[in-house]
Short mmCIF file of C-alpha atoms in Angstrom, two decimals:
data_model
loop_
_atom_site.label_atom_id
_atom_site.label_comp_id
_atom_site.label_asym_id
_atom_site.label_seq_id
_atom_site.Cartn_x
_atom_site.Cartn_y
_atom_site.Cartn_z
CA MET A 1 8.92 27.92 -5.24
CA THR A 2 6.28 26.38 -7.73
CA VAL A 3 6.15 22.19 -7.70
CA ALA A 4 4.75 19.51 -9.98
CA VAL A 5 3.83 16.42 -8.79
CA VAL A 6 3.32 13.49 -11.67
CA GLY A 7 0.81 10.93 -9.95
CA ALA A 8 -2.00 11.10 -8.05
CA GLY A 9 -1.94 7.78 -6.09
CA ALA A 10 -0.94 7.61 -2.52
CA PHE A 11 2.00 9.22 -2.78
CA GLY A 12 1.78 11.67 -5.30
CA GLY A 13 -1.62 12.89 -4.48
CA TRP A 14 -0.68 13.10 -0.18
CA THR A 15 2.59 14.91 -1.23
CA ALA A 16 0.91 17.57 -3.33
CA LEU A 17 -1.73 18.38 -0.64
CA ALA A 18 0.94 18.72 2.07
CA LEU A 19 2.81 20.98 0.00
CA ARG A 20 -0.18 22.60 -0.68
CA ARG A 21 -0.89 23.16 2.74
CA ARG A 22 2.25 24.51 3.36
CA GLY A 23 1.47 27.33 0.98
CA ALA A 24 3.36 26.05 -2.28
CA PRO A 25 1.63 26.66 -5.77
CA VAL A 26 1.38 22.80 -6.45
CA THR A 27 -0.11 21.50 -9.90
CA LEU A 28 -0.80 17.70 -9.76
CA ILE A 29 -1.00 15.57 -12.67
CA ASP A 30 -2.15 11.80 -13.44
CA ALA A 31 -2.80 10.26 -16.86
CA TRP A 32 -5.51 8.67 -16.36
CA GLY A 33 -6.96 9.94 -12.79
CA ALA A 34 -6.79 9.62 -9.01
CA GLY A 35 -7.34 5.87 -8.04
CA HIS A 36 -7.53 4.62 -11.72
CA ALA A 37 -8.01 0.55 -12.73
CA ARG A 38 -4.22 0.43 -13.46
CA ALA A 39 -2.75 2.28 -10.05
CA SER A 40 -1.21 0.55 -7.63
CA SER A 41 -3.43 2.95 -5.45
CA GLY A 42 -6.37 1.65 -7.26
CA GLY A 43 -8.70 -0.86 -6.12
CA GLU A 44 -11.23 -1.10 -3.41
CA THR A 45 -9.48 -1.44 -0.07
CA ARG A 46 -6.04 -2.03 1.73
CA VAL A 47 -4.64 -2.88 4.88
CA ILE A 48 -3.17 -0.50 7.34
CA ARG A 49 -1.04 -2.13 9.97
CA ALA A 50 2.52 -1.21 12.02
CA THR A 51 3.51 -4.81 12.47
CA TYR A 52 7.19 -4.79 10.57
CA GLY A 53 8.66 -7.19 12.17
CA SER A 54 12.32 -5.32 13.00
CA ARG A 55 11.97 -2.63 10.27
CA VAL A 56 11.35 0.09 13.10
CA VAL A 57 11.33 2.83 10.48
CA TYR A 58 8.03 1.40 8.94
CA THR A 59 6.62 0.77 12.37
CA ARG A 60 7.08 4.65 12.95
CA MET A 61 6.01 5.37 9.42
CA ALA A 62 2.62 3.57 9.77
CA ALA A 63 2.01 4.79 13.39
CA ARG A 64 2.52 8.50 11.84
CA ALA A 65 0.73 7.94 8.93
CA LEU A 66 -2.89 6.42 11.26
CA ARG A 67 -2.32 9.28 13.48
CA LEU A 68 -2.48 12.21 9.98
CA TRP A 69 -5.48 9.87 8.54
CA ARG A 70 -7.23 10.01 11.61
CA ASP A 71 -6.35 13.82 11.80
CA HIS A 72 -7.76 14.08 7.99
CA GLY A 73 -11.09 12.92 8.99
CA ALA A 74 -10.59 9.72 7.14
CA GLU A 75 -13.16 7.37 9.99
CA GLU A 76 -15.38 9.79 9.26
CA ALA A 77 -15.36 10.17 5.66
CA GLY A 78 -15.76 6.10 6.07
CA LEU A 79 -12.11 5.75 4.20
CA LEU A 80 -10.53 4.52 7.50
CA ARG A 81 -12.20 1.26 9.40
CA THR A 82 -10.47 0.16 12.53
CA THR A 83 -11.37 -3.42 12.53
CA GLY A 84 -8.17 -4.33 13.77
CA VAL A 85 -5.87 -7.37 12.43
CA LEU A 86 -5.48 -10.81 13.07
CA TRP A 87 -2.35 -12.53 12.45
CA MET A 88 -1.90 -16.08 11.92
CA PHE A 89 1.68 -18.42 11.98
CA GLY A 90 2.45 -21.75 11.00
CA GLU A 91 6.05 -23.32 12.10
CA ASP A 92 8.07 -20.14 11.61
CA ASP A 93 6.58 -17.13 13.90
CA GLY A 94 9.70 -15.60 14.16
CA PHE A 95 8.10 -12.29 11.74
CA GLY A 96 5.48 -11.77 14.67
CA ARG A 97 7.97 -12.38 17.43
CA ALA A 98 10.07 -9.15 16.26
CA SER A 99 6.83 -7.15 15.81
CA ALA A 100 5.68 -7.81 19.32
CA ALA A 101 8.95 -6.46 20.37
CA THR A 102 9.31 -3.39 18.05
CA LEU A 103 5.73 -2.64 19.04
CA ALA A 104 6.08 -2.63 22.36
CA ALA A 105 9.34 -0.82 22.51
CA GLU A 106 6.99 2.07 20.24
CA GLY A 107 4.46 1.90 22.82
CA LEU A 108 1.96 0.43 20.28
CA ARG A 109 -0.01 -2.46 21.03
CA LEU A 110 0.07 -6.25 19.57
CA ASP A 111 -1.76 -8.72 21.78
CA GLN A 112 -0.61 -12.71 21.90
CA LEU A 113 -3.53 -14.97 21.70
CA SER A 114 -3.77 -18.61 22.46
CA LEU A 115 -5.63 -20.27 20.00
CA ARG A 116 -8.01 -21.52 22.19
CA ASP A 117 -9.02 -17.84 22.69
CA ALA A 118 -8.68 -17.13 18.68
CA ALA A 119 -11.04 -19.87 18.01
CA SER A 120 -13.48 -18.55 20.93
CA ARG A 121 -13.51 -15.13 19.71
CA PHE A 122 -13.60 -15.99 16.24
CA PRO A 123 -15.27 -19.25 15.51
CA GLN A 124 -15.75 -18.69 11.78
CA VAL A 125 -11.67 -19.20 11.13
CA ASP A 126 -10.37 -22.71 11.07
CA PHE A 127 -7.11 -22.06 12.71
CA SER A 128 -5.57 -25.60 12.07
CA GLY A 129 -2.21 -25.36 10.91
CA ALA A 130 -1.53 -22.16 12.86
CA THR A 131 0.84 -22.38 15.99
CA SER A 132 0.74 -18.76 17.15
CA VAL A 133 -1.82 -15.89 16.68
CA LEU A 134 -1.41 -11.91 17.35
CA TRP A 135 -4.07 -9.37 17.64
CA GLU A 136 -3.36 -5.71 16.69
CA PRO A 137 -6.25 -3.80 17.52
CA GLU A 138 -5.21 -0.36 16.20
CA ALA A 139 -5.19 -1.72 12.56
CA GLY A 140 -7.73 -1.83 9.94
CA TYR A 141 -8.35 -1.03 6.29
CA LEU A 142 -8.77 2.22 4.12
CA MET A 143 -11.08 2.35 0.82
CA ALA A 144 -8.24 2.81 -1.11
CA ARG A 145 -9.46 4.44 -4.67
CA ARG A 146 -11.98 6.44 -3.22
CA ALA A 147 -9.53 7.98 -0.62
CA CYS A 148 -7.36 9.08 -3.81
CA ALA A 149 -10.20 10.63 -5.13
CA HIS A 150 -10.76 12.16 -1.58
CA VAL A 151 -7.24 13.47 -1.22
CA VAL A 152 -7.35 14.71 -4.84
CA ASP A 153 -10.67 16.75 -4.00
CA ARG A 154 -9.36 18.24 -0.71
CA PHE A 155 -5.95 19.24 -2.91
CA VAL A 156 -8.40 21.33 -5.61
CA ALA A 157 -10.50 22.96 -2.52
CA GLU A 158 -7.39 24.03 -0.91
CA GLY A 159 -6.11 25.97 -3.96
CA GLY A 160 -4.49 23.28 -5.64
CA ILE A 161 -4.25 22.75 -9.65
CA TYR A 162 -5.21 19.31 -10.48
CA ARG A 163 -4.92 18.34 -14.36
CA ARG A 164 -5.51 14.96 -16.60
CA ALA A 165 -2.19 14.61 -18.15
CA ALA A 166 0.55 12.17 -18.29
CA ALA A 167 4.85 13.04 -18.52
CA ALA A 168 6.42 12.47 -21.69
CA THR A 169 8.67 8.97 -21.15
CA PRO A 170 11.40 8.49 -20.70
CA ALA A 171 11.01 11.73 -18.36
CA SER A 172 12.81 14.72 -19.00
CA ILE A 173 14.89 16.37 -16.24
CA ALA A 174 17.01 18.77 -17.96
CA ALA A 175 15.22 21.90 -16.80
CA THR A 176 12.67 23.25 -14.40
CA HIS A 177 9.66 21.60 -15.88
CA VAL A 178 7.61 18.53 -16.89
CA LEU A 179 7.58 17.16 -20.69
CA LEU A 180 4.26 16.31 -21.19
CA ALA A 181 3.25 13.03 -23.58
CA ASP A 182 1.45 15.89 -25.84
CA GLY A 183 4.72 17.89 -26.54
CA SER A 184 3.66 20.76 -23.90
CA ARG A 185 5.75 22.05 -20.83
CA LEU A 186 4.16 22.24 -17.48
CA HIS A 187 6.81 24.88 -15.75
CA ALA A 188 7.62 24.20 -12.05
CA ASP A 189 10.58 24.67 -9.95
CA VAL A 190 10.34 21.59 -8.34
CA VAL A 191 8.96 18.18 -9.86
CA VAL A 192 8.39 15.11 -8.00
CA PHE A 193 7.64 11.73 -9.87
CA ALA A 194 5.55 9.45 -8.13
CA CYS A 195 4.43 7.37 -10.83
CA GLY A 196 4.27 3.85 -9.15
CA PRO A 197 4.74 1.07 -11.52
CA TRP A 198 5.86 3.45 -14.51
CA LEU A 199 9.18 4.59 -12.95
CA GLY A 200 10.96 2.18 -14.31
CA SER A 201 10.08 3.37 -18.02
CA LEU A 202 10.34 7.25 -16.73
CA PHE A 203 13.59 6.84 -15.65
CA PRO A 204 15.05 3.30 -17.53
CA ASP A 205 18.97 4.26 -16.85
CA LEU A 206 18.64 5.18 -12.91
CA LEU A 207 15.59 2.52 -12.08
CA GLY A 208 15.15 0.16 -14.90
CA SER A 209 14.90 -3.20 -13.49
CA ARG A 210 15.25 -1.92 -9.98
CA VAL A 211 11.33 -1.44 -9.79
CA THR A 212 9.92 -5.03 -10.64
CA VAL A 213 6.32 -4.53 -11.60
CA THR A 214 4.18 -7.81 -10.77
CA ARG A 215 0.61 -8.82 -11.26
CA GLN A 216 -1.62 -9.60 -8.16
CA GLU A 217 -4.77 -10.96 -8.19
CA VAL A 218 -7.70 -10.04 -6.00
CA CYS A 219 -11.07 -12.21 -5.60
CA TYR A 220 -14.52 -11.18 -4.11
CA PHE A 221 -16.32 -13.75 -2.59
CA GLY A 222 -20.19 -13.38 -1.68
CA THR A 223 -21.32 -14.34 1.70
CA PRO A 224 -24.44 -16.21 2.93
CA ALA A 225 -27.83 -13.84 3.17
CA GLY A 226 -28.10 -12.78 6.21
CA ASP A 227 -24.85 -13.80 7.69
CA ALA A 228 -22.80 -11.44 9.74
CA ARG A 229 -19.95 -13.38 10.45
CA PHE A 230 -17.79 -12.34 8.01
CA SER A 231 -18.51 -8.97 7.99
CA GLU A 232 -17.11 -6.11 11.03
CA PRO A 233 -17.28 -5.77 13.59
CA ALA A 234 -17.64 -9.86 13.62
CA LEU A 235 -14.73 -10.56 11.27
CA PRO A 236 -11.67 -8.33 11.23
CA VAL A 237 -8.75 -7.56 8.52
CA TRP A 238 -6.78 -10.85 8.73
CA LEU A 239 -3.37 -12.25 7.46
CA ASP A 240 -1.89 -16.00 7.46
CA CYS A 241 1.70 -16.12 7.35
CA GLY A 242 2.16 -19.86 6.44
CA GLU A 243 4.17 -20.98 3.13
CA ARG A 244 2.52 -18.28 1.57
CA VAL A 245 1.27 -15.07 2.78
CA MET A 246 -2.57 -14.82 2.24
CA TYR A 247 -4.72 -11.80 3.46
CA GLY A 248 -8.24 -10.38 3.48
CA ILE A 249 -10.54 -8.16 4.59
CA PRO A 250 -14.33 -8.48 5.64
CA ASP A 251 -17.10 -7.90 3.50
CA ALA A 252 -16.72 -3.75 3.08
CA GLY A 253 -20.18 -2.37 1.90
CA GLY A 254 -20.94 -5.62 -0.12
CA ARG A 255 -18.24 -5.61 -2.34
CA GLY A 256 -17.97 -9.20 -1.22
CA PHE A 257 -15.11 -10.81 1.22
CA LYS A 258 -12.14 -10.02 -0.24
CA ILE A 259 -8.91 -12.75 -0.57
CA ALA A 260 -5.06 -12.36 -2.08
CA ASP A 261 -1.79 -14.06 -2.44
CA ASP A 262 0.78 -11.46 -1.27
CA THR A 263 3.32 -13.79 -3.20
CA SER A 264 4.51 -11.55 -6.19
CA GLY A 265 3.45 -12.31 -9.06
CA PRO A 266 4.47 -12.57 -12.77
CA PRO A 267 5.53 -9.54 -14.52
CA ILE A 268 3.30 -7.27 -16.10
CA ASP A 269 2.81 -3.84 -18.24
CA PRO A 270 0.68 -2.22 -16.23
CA THR A 271 -0.18 0.32 -18.99
CA SER A 272 -1.53 -2.73 -21.40
CA ALA A 273 -1.81 -5.75 -19.28
CA PRO A 274 -5.53 -7.34 -19.14
CA ARG A 275 -6.86 -7.07 -15.79
CA GLU A 276 -8.99 -10.10 -15.67
CA ALA A 277 -8.00 -12.92 -12.88
CA THR A 278 -6.89 -16.28 -13.89
CA ARG A 279 -8.97 -19.56 -13.32
CA ALA A 280 -5.76 -20.61 -11.63
CA GLY A 281 -5.90 -17.92 -9.49
CA VAL A 282 -9.20 -18.11 -8.56
CA ALA A 283 -9.15 -22.08 -7.75
CA ALA A 284 -6.32 -21.16 -5.43
CA ALA A 285 -7.90 -18.51 -3.60
CA ARG A 286 -11.23 -20.83 -3.26
CA ALA A 287 -9.18 -23.78 -1.78
CA PHE A 288 -7.53 -21.79 0.71
CA LEU A 289 -11.02 -20.01 1.55
CA ALA A 290 -12.07 -23.61 1.69
CA ARG A 291 -9.65 -24.51 4.25
CA ARG A 292 -9.31 -21.52 6.60
CA PHE A 293 -13.11 -20.35 6.31
CA PRO A 294 -14.86 -23.74 6.08
CA ALA A 295 -18.64 -22.02 5.77
CA LEU A 296 -17.42 -20.10 2.67
CA ALA A 297 -16.01 -23.47 0.65
CA ASP A 298 -18.94 -23.16 -1.96
CA ALA A 299 -19.29 -18.95 -1.86
CA PRO A 300 -20.00 -17.62 -5.30
CA LEU A 301 -17.16 -15.44 -6.96
CA VAL A 302 -18.67 -12.10 -6.81
CA GLY A 303 -15.75 -10.19 -8.45
CA THR A 304 -12.27 -9.90 -8.95
CA GLU A 305 -9.35 -7.47 -9.41
CA VAL A 306 -5.65 -7.35 -11.01
CA CYS A 307 -3.38 -4.73 -9.45
CA GLN A 308 0.29 -4.59 -9.54
CA TYR A 309 3.15 -4.43 -6.53
CA GLU A 310 5.96 -1.80 -7.99
CA SER A 311 8.75 -3.50 -5.61
CA THR A 312 12.40 -2.76 -4.93
CA PRO A 313 15.07 -5.73 -4.59
CA ASP A 314 14.68 -4.68 -0.61
CA SER A 315 11.18 -3.98 -0.42
CA HIS A 316 12.26 -0.63 0.72
CA PHE A 317 10.16 2.67 -0.64
CA ILE A 318 12.31 5.21 -3.00
CA VAL A 319 12.26 8.59 -1.67
CA ASP A 320 15.26 10.51 -2.79
CA ARG A 321 16.32 13.42 -5.43
CA HIS A 322 17.59 12.63 -8.53
CA PRO A 323 21.29 12.44 -8.44
CA ALA A 324 21.76 14.16 -11.91
CA ALA A 325 18.90 16.88 -10.96
CA ASP A 326 18.28 18.69 -7.89
CA HIS A 327 14.94 19.85 -8.65
CA VAL A 328 13.63 16.46 -9.29
CA TRP A 329 12.46 14.15 -6.48
CA ILE A 330 11.40 10.78 -7.12
CA ALA A 331 8.52 8.42 -4.45
CA GLY A 332 7.64 5.21 -5.38
CA GLY A 333 8.30 1.36 -4.64
CA GLY A 334 5.52 0.90 -2.50
CA SER A 335 6.37 -3.20 -2.92
CA GLY A 336 2.79 -3.92 -2.31
CA HIS A 337 3.09 -2.43 1.36
CA GLY A 338 2.95 1.72 0.51
CA PHE A 339 -0.55 2.48 0.33
CA LYS A 340 -1.04 3.33 4.09
CA MET A 341 1.76 5.52 4.55
CA GLY A 342 0.79 8.06 1.85
CA PRO A 343 -0.17 10.77 4.54
CA ALA A 344 3.71 10.09 5.91
CA ILE A 345 5.29 10.24 2.53
CA GLY A 346 3.51 13.18 2.00
CA GLU A 347 4.53 15.15 5.04
CA LEU A 348 8.02 13.86 4.49
CA LEU A 349 8.59 14.99 0.99
CA ALA A 350 6.92 18.38 2.18
CA SER A 351 9.84 18.91 4.70
CA CYS A 352 12.90 17.43 2.22
CA ILE A 353 11.31 19.91 -0.65
CA LEU A 354 10.33 22.80 1.50
CA ASP A 355 12.79 22.91 4.67
CA GLY A 356 15.61 20.77 3.55
CA ALA A 357 15.12 17.64 5.46
CA ALA A 358 16.37 14.29 4.63
CA PRO A 359 14.99 11.09 4.07
CA ASP A 360 15.92 8.13 5.79
CA PRO A 361 18.85 6.31 4.39
CA ALA A 362 16.89 3.44 3.95
CA PHE A 363 14.76 5.19 0.87
CA SER A 364 17.95 6.47 -1.17
CA LEU A 365 18.75 5.73 -4.32
CA ALA A 366 22.45 5.23 -3.42
CA ARG A 367 21.45 1.56 -1.68
CA PHE A 368 21.00 -0.24 -5.10
CA ALA A 369 24.89 -0.06 -5.24
CA ALA A 370 24.85 -2.59 -2.03
CA PRO A 371 24.90 -6.31 -1.93
CA ARG A 372 21.33 -7.08 -1.99
CA ARG A 373 19.64 -9.50 0.59
CA ASP A 374 17.37 -11.70 -0.56
CA GLY A 375 14.73 -13.46 1.43
CA TRP A 376 10.71 -13.90 2.00
CA ASP A 377 10.36 -11.93 4.60
CA GLN A 378 11.69 -8.61 3.74
CA LYS A 379 8.42 -7.04 2.89
CA TRP A 380 7.26 -8.27 6.16
CA SER A 381 10.37 -7.93 8.38
#
């Protein structure tokens, strides 16, 4: 059975590698290359954590993904940094309490810290306004674009075929091939489309607006010379769940102190949208920085990124067959929390394609016919 995988991001790259390691002939294609600047899997870093409120399917998947990252040698390759994750909550700490119960049931650690202990342990953080603090010691961050390139390098080294090519839009599903944008065909018995923010345009009738692509700004601020307080191990990854969900990653490799707002931004076209941060976005990041990390109030802005989330209405992933074509699989809807899951998604899709396994119903396309649930915490719960 030959397989074509379209998209070399976290879902596609790991799927291609998992299939190849099980002996399948696989061709992987990407329009701009693994971890490119317009991909949802691009950029410098991503958080890896198992805290998902009561959504046990993701806690289990994240735990499995972390084991697979480690088995792959990601720590030795400098792609995985286990810094721990510091969670801060305002008045509503329901997500934290639900996460603690879920992780405990799964045998995973999530420690409660008193505000006094948190302030003593992390004096560079101003915990004003926080009512509870949790510590997830096995969590951390991943080097995103480097990891994408590394996975593709391993795929090729193990006998996979990798090409720079783009699928035609909309996608062709009538036969066992991928119609490419240049009019040529890539023949395969099974085709996996793992195209992130482009899934809606590839499958407009099936997905369309069910995959919403939003603009997400990331800022990097310079830390004081010789000051190690904002680098690991002094500072871990952190998430602040107050009126908005803000998160950040300590200075990684001299890139700067990362800060971003997890709130979904305005819709964008992932192909043509400009990638410069707005003044308003930078100002909001700086205002938060000054409040929570006061020693960085006047820190210089040393870089920005604009990436995107490709979100489903319920923030669940899509991992399912195309309802009109048994040989076509669709994987996406990362919804801003998918990157870490790449190895587990690849393992799952390889089992579906080669063994006939069934993905979790939460990832099915059929769910879109059900009534939509709204709520700020869909991704986090």
